[in-house]
Short mmCIF file of C-alpha atoms in Angstrom, two decimals:
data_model
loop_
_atom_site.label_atom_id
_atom_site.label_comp_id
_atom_site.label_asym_id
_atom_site.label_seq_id
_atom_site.Cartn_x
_atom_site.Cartn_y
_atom_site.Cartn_z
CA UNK A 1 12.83 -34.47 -19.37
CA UNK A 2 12.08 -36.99 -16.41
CA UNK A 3 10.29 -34.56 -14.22
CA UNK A 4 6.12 -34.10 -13.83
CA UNK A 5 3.78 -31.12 -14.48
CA UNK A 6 0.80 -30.47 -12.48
CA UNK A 7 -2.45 -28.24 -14.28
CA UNK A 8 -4.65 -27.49 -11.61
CA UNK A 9 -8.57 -25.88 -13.12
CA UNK A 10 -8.79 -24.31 -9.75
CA UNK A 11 -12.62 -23.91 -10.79
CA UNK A 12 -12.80 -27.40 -10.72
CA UNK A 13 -11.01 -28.65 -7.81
CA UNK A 14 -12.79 -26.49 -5.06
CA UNK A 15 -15.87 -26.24 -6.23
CA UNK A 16 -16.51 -30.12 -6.57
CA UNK A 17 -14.74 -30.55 -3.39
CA UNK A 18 -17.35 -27.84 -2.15
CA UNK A 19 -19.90 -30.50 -3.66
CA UNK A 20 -18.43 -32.86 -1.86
CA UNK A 21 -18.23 -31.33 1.43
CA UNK A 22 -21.37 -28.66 1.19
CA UNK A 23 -23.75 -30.21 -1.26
CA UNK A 24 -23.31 -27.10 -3.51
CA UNK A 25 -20.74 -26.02 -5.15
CA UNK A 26 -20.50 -22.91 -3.89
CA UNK A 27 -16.75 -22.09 -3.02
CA UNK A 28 -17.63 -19.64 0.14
CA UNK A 29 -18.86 -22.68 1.45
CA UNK A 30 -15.45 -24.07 2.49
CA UNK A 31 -12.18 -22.64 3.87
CA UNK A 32 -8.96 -23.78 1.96
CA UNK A 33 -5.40 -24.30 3.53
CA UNK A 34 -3.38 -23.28 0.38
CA UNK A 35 -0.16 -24.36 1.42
CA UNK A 36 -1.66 -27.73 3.07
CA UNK A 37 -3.06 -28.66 -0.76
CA UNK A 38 -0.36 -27.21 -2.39
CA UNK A 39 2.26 -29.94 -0.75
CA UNK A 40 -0.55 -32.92 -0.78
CA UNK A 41 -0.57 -32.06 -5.03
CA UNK A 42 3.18 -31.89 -5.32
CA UNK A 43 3.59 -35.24 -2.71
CA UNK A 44 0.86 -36.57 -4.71
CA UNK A 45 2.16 -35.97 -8.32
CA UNK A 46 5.67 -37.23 -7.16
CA UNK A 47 4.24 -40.80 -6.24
CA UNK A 48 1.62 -41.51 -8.75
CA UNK A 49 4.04 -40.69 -11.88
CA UNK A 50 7.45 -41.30 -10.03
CA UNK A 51 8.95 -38.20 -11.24
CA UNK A 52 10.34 -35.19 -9.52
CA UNK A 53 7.82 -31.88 -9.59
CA UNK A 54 9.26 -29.14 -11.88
CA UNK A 55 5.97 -26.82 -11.31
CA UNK A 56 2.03 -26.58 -10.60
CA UNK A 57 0.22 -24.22 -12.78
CA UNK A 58 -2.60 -23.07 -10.74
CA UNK A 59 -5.47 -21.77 -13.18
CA UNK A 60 -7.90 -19.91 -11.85
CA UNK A 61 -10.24 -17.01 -12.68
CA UNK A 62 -10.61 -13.51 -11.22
CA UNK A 63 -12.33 -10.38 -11.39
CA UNK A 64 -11.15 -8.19 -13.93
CA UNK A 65 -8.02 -10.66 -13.82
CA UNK A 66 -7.12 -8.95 -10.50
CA UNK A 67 -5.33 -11.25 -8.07
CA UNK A 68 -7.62 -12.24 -4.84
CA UNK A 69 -5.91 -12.59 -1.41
CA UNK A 70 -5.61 -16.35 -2.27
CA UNK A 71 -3.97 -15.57 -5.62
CA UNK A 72 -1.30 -13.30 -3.69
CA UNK A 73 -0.70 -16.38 -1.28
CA UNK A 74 -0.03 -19.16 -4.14
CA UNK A 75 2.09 -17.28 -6.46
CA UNK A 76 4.51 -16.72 -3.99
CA UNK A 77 5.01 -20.27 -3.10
CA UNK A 78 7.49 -21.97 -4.11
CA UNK A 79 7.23 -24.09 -7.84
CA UNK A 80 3.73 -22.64 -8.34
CA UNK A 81 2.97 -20.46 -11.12
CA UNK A 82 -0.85 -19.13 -11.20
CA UNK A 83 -2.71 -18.21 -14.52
CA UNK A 84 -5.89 -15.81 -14.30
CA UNK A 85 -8.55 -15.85 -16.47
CA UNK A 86 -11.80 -13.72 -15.94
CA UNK A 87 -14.51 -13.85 -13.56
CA UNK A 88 -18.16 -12.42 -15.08
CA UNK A 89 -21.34 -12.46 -13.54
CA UNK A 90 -23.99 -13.73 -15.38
CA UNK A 91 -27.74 -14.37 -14.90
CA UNK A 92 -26.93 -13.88 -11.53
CA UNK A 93 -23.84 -16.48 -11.50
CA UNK A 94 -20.28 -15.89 -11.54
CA UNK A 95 -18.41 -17.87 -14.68
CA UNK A 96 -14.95 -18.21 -15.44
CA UNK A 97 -13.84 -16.99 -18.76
CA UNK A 98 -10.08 -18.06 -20.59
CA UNK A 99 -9.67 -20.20 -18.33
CA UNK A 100 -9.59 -23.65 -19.67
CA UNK A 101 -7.90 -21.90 -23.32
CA UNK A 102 -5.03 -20.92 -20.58
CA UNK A 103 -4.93 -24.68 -19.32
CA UNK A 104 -4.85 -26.09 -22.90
CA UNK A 105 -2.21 -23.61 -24.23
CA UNK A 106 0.24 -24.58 -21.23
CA UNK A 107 -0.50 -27.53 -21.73
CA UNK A 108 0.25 -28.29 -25.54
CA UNK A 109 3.48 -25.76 -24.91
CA UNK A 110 4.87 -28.01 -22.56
CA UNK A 111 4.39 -31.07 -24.01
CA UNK A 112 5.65 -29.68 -27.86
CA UNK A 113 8.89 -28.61 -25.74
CA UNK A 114 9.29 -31.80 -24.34
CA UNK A 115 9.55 -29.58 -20.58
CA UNK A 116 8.42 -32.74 -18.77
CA UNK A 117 7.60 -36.38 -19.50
CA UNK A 118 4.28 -36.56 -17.48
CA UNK A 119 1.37 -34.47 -16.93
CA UNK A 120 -0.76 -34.28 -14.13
CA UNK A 121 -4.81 -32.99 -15.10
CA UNK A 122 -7.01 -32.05 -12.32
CA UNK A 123 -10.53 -31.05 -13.98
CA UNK A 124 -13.53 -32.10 -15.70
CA UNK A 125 -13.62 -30.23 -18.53
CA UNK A 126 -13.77 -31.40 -21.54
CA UNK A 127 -12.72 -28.52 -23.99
CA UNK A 128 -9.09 -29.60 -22.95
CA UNK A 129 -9.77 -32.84 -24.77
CA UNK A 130 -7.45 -31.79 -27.94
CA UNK A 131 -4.99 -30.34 -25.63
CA UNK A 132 -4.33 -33.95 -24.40
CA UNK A 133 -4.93 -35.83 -27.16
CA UNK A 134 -1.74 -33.14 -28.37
CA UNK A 135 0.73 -34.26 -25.78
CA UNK A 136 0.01 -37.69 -25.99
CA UNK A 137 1.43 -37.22 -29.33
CA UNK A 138 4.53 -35.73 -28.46
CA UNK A 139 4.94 -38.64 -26.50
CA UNK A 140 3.81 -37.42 -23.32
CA UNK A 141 2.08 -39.25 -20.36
CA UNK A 142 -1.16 -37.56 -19.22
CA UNK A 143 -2.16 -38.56 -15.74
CA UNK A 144 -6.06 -37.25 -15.33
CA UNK A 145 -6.84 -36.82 -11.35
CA UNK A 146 -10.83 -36.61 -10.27
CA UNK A 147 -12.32 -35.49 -7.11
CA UNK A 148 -14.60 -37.76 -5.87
CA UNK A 149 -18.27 -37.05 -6.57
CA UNK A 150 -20.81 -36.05 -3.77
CA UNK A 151 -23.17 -38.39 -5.86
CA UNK A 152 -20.57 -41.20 -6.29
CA UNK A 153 -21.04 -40.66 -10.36
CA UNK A 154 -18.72 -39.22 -12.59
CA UNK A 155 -17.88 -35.50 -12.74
CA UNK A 156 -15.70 -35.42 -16.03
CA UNK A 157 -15.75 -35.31 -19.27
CA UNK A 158 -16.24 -39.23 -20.53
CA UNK A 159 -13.93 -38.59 -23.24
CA UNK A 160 -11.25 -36.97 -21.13
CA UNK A 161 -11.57 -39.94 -19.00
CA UNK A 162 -11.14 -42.46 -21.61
CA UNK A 163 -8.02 -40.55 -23.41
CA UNK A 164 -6.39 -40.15 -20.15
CA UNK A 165 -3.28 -42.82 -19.88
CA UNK A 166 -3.67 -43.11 -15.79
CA UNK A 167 -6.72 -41.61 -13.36
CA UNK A 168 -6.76 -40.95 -9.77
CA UNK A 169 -9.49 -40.56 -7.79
CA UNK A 170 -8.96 -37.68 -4.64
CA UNK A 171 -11.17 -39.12 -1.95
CA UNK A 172 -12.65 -37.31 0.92
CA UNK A 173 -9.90 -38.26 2.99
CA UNK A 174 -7.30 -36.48 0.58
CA UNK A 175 -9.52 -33.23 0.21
CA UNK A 176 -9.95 -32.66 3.75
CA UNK A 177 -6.75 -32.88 4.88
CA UNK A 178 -6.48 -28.79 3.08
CA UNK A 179 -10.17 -28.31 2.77
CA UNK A 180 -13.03 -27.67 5.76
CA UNK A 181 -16.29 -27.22 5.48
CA UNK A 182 -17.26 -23.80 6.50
CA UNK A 183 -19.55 -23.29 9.68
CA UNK A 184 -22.87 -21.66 8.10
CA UNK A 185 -25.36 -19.95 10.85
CA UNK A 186 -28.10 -17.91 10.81
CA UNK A 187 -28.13 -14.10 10.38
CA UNK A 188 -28.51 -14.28 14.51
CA UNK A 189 -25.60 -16.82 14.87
CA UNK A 190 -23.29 -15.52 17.71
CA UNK A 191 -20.58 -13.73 16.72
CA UNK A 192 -16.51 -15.59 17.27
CA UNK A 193 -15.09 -15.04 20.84
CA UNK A 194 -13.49 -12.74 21.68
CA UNK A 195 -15.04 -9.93 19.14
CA UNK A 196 -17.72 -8.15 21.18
CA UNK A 197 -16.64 -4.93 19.33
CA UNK A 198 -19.07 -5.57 16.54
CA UNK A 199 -22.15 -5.46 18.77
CA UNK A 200 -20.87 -3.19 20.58
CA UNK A 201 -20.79 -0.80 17.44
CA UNK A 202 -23.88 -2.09 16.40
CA UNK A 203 -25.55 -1.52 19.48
CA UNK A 204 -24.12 1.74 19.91
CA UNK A 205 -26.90 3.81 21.03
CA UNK A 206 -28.19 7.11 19.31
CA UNK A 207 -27.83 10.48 20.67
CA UNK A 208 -31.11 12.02 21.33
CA UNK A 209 -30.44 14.96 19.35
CA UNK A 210 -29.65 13.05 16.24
CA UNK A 211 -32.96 10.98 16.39
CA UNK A 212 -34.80 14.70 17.12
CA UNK A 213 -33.42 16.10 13.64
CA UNK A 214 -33.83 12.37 11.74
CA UNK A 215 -37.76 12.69 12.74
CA UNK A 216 -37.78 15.83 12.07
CA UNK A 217 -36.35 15.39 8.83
CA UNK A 218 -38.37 12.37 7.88
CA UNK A 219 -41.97 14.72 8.56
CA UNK A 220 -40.50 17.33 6.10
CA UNK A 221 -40.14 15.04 3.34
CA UNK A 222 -43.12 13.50 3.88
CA UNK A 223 -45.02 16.58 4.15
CA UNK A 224 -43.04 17.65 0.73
CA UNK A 225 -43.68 13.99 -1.35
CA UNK A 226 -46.69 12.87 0.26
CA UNK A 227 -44.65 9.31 0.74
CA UNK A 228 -41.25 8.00 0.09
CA UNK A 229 -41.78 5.46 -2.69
CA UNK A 230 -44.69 4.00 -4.20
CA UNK A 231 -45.79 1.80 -1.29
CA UNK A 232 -46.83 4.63 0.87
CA UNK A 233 -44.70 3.72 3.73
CA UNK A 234 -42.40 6.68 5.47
CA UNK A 235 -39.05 6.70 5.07
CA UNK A 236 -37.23 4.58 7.53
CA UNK A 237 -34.78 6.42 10.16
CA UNK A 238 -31.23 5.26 10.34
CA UNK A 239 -32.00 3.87 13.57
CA UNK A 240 -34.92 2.06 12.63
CA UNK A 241 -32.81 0.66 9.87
CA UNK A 242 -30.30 -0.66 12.44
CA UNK A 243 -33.08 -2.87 13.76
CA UNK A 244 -32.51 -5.57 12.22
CA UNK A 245 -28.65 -5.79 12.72
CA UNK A 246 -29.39 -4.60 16.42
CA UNK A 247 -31.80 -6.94 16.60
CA UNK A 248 -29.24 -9.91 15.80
CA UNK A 249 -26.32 -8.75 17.87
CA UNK A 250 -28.89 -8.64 20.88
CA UNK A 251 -29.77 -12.03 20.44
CA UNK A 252 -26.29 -13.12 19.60
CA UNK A 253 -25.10 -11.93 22.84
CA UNK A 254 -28.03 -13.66 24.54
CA UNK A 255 -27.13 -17.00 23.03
CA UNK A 256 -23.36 -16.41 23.82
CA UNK A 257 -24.16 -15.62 27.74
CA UNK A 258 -26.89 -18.38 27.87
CA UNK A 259 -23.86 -20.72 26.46
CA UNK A 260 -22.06 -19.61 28.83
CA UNK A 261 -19.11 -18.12 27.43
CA UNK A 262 -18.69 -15.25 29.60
CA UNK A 263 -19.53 -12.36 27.55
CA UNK A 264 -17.31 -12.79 24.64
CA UNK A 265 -21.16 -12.21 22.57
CA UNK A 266 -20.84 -9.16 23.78
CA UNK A 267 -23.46 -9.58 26.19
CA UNK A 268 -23.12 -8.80 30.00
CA UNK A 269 -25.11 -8.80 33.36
CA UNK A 270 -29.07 -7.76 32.10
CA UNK A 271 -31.28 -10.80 33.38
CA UNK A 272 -34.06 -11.07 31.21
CA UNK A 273 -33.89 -7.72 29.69
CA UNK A 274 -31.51 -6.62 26.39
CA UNK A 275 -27.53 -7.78 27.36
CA UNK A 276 -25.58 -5.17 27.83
CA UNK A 277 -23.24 -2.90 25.38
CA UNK A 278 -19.46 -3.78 26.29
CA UNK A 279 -17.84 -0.39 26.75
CA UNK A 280 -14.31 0.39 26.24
CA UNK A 281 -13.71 -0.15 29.81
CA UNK A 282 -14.94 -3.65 29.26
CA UNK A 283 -13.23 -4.20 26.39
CA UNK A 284 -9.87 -3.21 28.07
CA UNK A 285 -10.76 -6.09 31.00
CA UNK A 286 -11.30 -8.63 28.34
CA UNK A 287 -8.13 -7.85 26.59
CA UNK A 288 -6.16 -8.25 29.81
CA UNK A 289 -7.97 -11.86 30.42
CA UNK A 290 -10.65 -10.52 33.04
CA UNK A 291 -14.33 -9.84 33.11
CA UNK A 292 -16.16 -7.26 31.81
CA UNK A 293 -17.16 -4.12 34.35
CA UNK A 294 -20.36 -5.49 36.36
CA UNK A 295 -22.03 -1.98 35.20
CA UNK A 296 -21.55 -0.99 32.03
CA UNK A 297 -22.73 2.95 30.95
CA UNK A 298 -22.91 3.96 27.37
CA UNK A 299 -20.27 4.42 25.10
CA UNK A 300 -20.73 8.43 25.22
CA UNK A 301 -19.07 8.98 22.07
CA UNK A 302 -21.57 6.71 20.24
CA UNK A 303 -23.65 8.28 17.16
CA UNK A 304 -25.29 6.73 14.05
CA UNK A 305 -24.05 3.21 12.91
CA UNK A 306 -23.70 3.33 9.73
CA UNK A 307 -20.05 4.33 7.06
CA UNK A 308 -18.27 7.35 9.24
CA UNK A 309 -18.39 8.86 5.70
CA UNK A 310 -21.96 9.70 5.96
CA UNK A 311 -25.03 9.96 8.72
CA UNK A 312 -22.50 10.66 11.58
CA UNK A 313 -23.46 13.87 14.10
CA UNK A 314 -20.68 15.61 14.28
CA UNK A 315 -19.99 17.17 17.43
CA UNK A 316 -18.18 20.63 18.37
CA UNK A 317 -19.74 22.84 15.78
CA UNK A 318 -20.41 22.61 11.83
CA UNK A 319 -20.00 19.89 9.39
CA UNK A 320 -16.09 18.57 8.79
CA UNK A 321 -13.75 16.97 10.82
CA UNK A 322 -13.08 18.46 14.29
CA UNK A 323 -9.49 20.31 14.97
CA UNK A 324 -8.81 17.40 16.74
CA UNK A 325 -9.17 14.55 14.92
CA UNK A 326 -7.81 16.79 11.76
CA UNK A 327 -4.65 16.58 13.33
CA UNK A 328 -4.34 13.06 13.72
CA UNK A 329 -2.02 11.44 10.80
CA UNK A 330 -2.72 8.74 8.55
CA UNK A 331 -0.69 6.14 7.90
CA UNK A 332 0.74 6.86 4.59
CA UNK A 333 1.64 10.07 6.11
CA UNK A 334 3.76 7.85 8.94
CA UNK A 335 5.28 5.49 6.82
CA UNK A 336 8.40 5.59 5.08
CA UNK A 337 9.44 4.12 1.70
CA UNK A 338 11.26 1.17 2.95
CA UNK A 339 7.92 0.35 5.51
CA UNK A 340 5.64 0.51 2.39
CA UNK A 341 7.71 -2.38 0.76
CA UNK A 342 7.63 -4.58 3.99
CA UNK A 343 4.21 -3.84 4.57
CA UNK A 344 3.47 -4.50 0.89
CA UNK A 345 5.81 -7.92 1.16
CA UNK A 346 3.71 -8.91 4.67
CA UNK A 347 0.08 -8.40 2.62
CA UNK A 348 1.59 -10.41 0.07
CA UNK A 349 2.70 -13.51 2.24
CA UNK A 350 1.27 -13.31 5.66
CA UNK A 351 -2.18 -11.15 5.87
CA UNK A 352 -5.16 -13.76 5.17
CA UNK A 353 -7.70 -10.64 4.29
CA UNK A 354 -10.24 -12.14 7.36
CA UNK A 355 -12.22 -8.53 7.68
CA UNK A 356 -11.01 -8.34 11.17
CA UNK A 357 -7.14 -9.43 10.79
CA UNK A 358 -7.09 -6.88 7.95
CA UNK A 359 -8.75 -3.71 10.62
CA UNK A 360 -5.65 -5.38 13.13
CA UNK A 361 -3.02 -5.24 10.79
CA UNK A 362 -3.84 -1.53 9.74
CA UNK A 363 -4.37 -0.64 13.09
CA UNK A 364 -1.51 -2.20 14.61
CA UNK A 365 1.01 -0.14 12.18
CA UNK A 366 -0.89 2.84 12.64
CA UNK A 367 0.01 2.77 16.17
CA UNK A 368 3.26 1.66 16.35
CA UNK A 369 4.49 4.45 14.26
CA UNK A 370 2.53 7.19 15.64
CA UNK A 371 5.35 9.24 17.84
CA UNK A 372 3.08 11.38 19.92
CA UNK A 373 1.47 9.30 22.46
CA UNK A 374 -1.48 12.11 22.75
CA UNK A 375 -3.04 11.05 19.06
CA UNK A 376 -3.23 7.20 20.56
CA UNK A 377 -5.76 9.09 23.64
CA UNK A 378 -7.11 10.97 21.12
CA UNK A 379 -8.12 8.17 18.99
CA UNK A 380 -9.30 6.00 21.87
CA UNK A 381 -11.91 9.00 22.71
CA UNK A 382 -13.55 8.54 19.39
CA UNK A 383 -14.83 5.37 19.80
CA UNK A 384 -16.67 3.73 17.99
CA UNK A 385 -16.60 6.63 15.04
CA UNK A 386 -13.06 6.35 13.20
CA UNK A 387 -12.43 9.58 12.17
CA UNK A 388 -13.02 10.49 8.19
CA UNK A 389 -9.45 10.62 6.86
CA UNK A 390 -8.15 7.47 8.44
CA UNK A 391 -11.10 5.64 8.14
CA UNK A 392 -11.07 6.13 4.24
CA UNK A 393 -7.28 4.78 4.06
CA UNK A 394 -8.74 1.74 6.28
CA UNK A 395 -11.90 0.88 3.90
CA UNK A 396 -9.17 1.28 1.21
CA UNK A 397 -6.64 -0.83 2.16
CA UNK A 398 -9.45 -3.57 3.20
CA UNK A 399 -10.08 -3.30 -0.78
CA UNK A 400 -6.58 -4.66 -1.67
CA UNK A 401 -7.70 -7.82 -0.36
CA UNK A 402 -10.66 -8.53 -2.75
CA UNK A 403 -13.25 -7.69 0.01
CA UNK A 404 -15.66 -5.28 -2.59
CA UNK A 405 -18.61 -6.87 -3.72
CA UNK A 406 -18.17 -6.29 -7.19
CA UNK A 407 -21.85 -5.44 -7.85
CA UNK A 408 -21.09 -1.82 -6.82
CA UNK A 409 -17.51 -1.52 -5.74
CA UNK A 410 -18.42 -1.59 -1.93
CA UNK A 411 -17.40 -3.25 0.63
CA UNK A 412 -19.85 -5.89 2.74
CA UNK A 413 -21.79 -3.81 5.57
CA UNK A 414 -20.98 -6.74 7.57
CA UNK A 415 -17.43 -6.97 6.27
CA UNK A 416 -17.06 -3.11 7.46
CA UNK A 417 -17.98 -3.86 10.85
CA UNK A 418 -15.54 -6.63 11.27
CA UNK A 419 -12.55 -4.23 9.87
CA UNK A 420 -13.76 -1.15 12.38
CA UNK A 421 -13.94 -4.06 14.87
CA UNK A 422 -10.36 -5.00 14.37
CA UNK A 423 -9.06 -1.40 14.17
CA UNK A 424 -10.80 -1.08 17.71
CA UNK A 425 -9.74 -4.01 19.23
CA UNK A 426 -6.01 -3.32 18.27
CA UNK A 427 -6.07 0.60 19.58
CA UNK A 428 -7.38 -0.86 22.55
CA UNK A 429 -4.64 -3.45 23.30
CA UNK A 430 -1.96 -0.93 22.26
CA UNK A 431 -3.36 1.82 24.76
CA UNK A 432 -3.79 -0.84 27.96
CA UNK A 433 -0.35 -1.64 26.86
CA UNK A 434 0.67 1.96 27.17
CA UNK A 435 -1.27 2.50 30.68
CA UNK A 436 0.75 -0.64 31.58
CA UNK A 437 3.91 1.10 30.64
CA UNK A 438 3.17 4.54 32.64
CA UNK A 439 1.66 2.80 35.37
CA UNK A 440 5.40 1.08 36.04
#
């Protein structure tokens, strides 16, 4: 058949572009437009063998085999098939495993059914050596592509180079017309504009009480153990523990109003002292294009910072959730059968699983289908604390998109900021929408 084939070692392509780009080849270093190297392959393929595309096998590897949010966005592109293999972490590195026995098994299959007349490689590995020495045999061209090297030497297999019938060489220009190098700062770097929400939570100051019973607590079991730990130090309180994180947002929202961007750091009006927490108020004003209030007060809601699943005071009486955040639904509970498959198709094909589009997205359905208006004020009274129920279905949903660390099945602290953050910023544009709406 007159048509090309195009293997792709996924393993190989981004992380020596990552070389190129980074210095490492550390994949989180860069951000890929799928669908931007997805067309450059196929337009590329097309040229260099003169032959139509009849697919791109996209080999990759994954965590127990479990599709990532990338994996969900390729295989539903058109003529692009994608092959897992697994993902183990090893001596501290991640390592793909079944993935280049995948490539070489597609690969011999194709060429023994004569499904194409040329073959496009793009890796450096050199276990697939036998695999191409196979379809040059069944009379197949093989076509090996490179990406060029950050130390302008090979990195391929010699003898996959030499076997190979043609080689192309994807310069710097080619990968970064899909691939960017990812902005890296420090752990004080100013958050993106507009999210002041996550200093906002992180900054969220601690009820006197609550600080009262955490001392408290801390002399009793240091009075009871003598020390916590081996080191003789006393057991840190959850503010104290904040510090750090505190600590950064404060300075982030320094260097945001020192660059002048208005606030969007999340800091305000505070001279030399500590920048001001944006309050819901404020965050209202920025949503609407203004400024932030020139006085911000406390969020009075505000407890503990850390999972609403633990550490939170709870207020009006004993442990649980209050009447009347019980009442408020979840969104399972709101959505119907047909709304589960077109929120299912939109994860699929449209969500990007960015921590803070995924809190929108949730947040954003939540509130569209809620029919009493009161649970929207009710909800906006909370903040920052998401209440129990629907902040479990949020953490859980931000798990379909492969944002656990797999070390323990949790999500990133940072990561869990971002998707409250999100969830916050949406419930606020939704109620100033609503104000709009009764104010007319």
């Amino acid at each position: 058949m007159d048509r090309c084939v195009v293997l792709v070692d996924a393993g190989y392509l981004l992380g020596a572009a990552a070389s190129l780009l980074a210095g490492e080849p550390t994949r989180s270093r860069i951000t890929v437009d799928h669908a931007a190297l997805i067309q450059g392959l196929r337009q590329r393929a097309e040229a260099d063998t003169e032959r139509p595309l009849l697919r791109i096998y996209w080999f990759d590897g994954a965590p127990d085999r479990v599709p990532q949010p990338e994996h969900r966005r390729l295989r539903v592109m058109s003529r692009v098939t994608v092959r897992l293999g697994a993902l183990t972490r090893s001596d501290g590195r991640w390592a793909q495993k079944g993935v280049d026995a995948a490539m070489h098994a597609e690969l011999t299959e194709l060429a023994r059914n004569r499904a194409c007349s040329d073959i496009v490689l793009v890796t450096g590995d050199g276990d697939l050596l036998p695999g191409l020495m196979s379809a040059k045999e069944h009379g197949v061209a093989v076509h090996l592509w490179a990406v060029q090297a950050a130390d302008g030497d090979y990195n391929q297999s010699e003898d996959l180079v030499a076997e190979a019938d043609e080689r192309r060489v994807l310069d710097r220009s080619w990968i970064t017309r899909a691939v960017r190098l990812k902005e890296l700062g420090g752990p004080c770097t100013a958050p993106p504009v507009p999210r002041p929400e996550i200093a906002a939570i992180l900054s969220a100051p601690l009820p006197e009480a609550a600080v009262a019973a955490e001392r408290a607590g801390a002399r009793e079991h240091s009075d009871a153990n003598g020390t916590n730990g081996t080191n003789g130090t006393a057991r840190p309180l959850p503010a104290e523990r904040a510090g750090s994180a505190e600590t950064c947002a404060r300075s982030a929202a320094t260097a945001a109003e020192r660059d002048g961007d208005g606030g969007g750091g999340g800091a305000g009006a505070g001279g030399k002292g500590a920048p001001a927490v944006p309050t819901p108020k404020d965050l209202a004003d920025l949503n609407r294009g203004g400024q932030p209030s020139p006085s911000p007060v406390p969020v009075p809601s505000a407890t503990l910072r850390w999972s609403s699943d633990k550490g939170w005071v709870e207020r009006g009486g004993p442990v649980g959730e209050p009447p009347e955040t019980a009442s408020l639904p979840t969104l399972a509970q709101l959505t119907s059968a047909e709304q589960r498959w077109a929120d299912r198709e939109e994860d699929i094909t449209a969500v990007s699983g960015d921590p803070f589009e995924v809190g929108q997205v949730f947040a954003r359905r939540w509130t569209e289908r809620l029919s009493d208006a009161a649970h929207l004020q009710q909800i906006s009274t909370e903040y920052p604390r998401i209440p129990h129920r629907i902040d479990g279905e949020l953490l859980r949903y931000a798990a379909r998109f492969g944002l656990l660390a797999h070390k323990d099945d949790q999500i990133d602290e940072h990561d869990r900021y971002a998707i409250r953050a999100g969830f916050w910023r949406e419930v606020d544009v939704r109620t100033a929408a609503e104000h709009a709406v009764a104010s007319d």
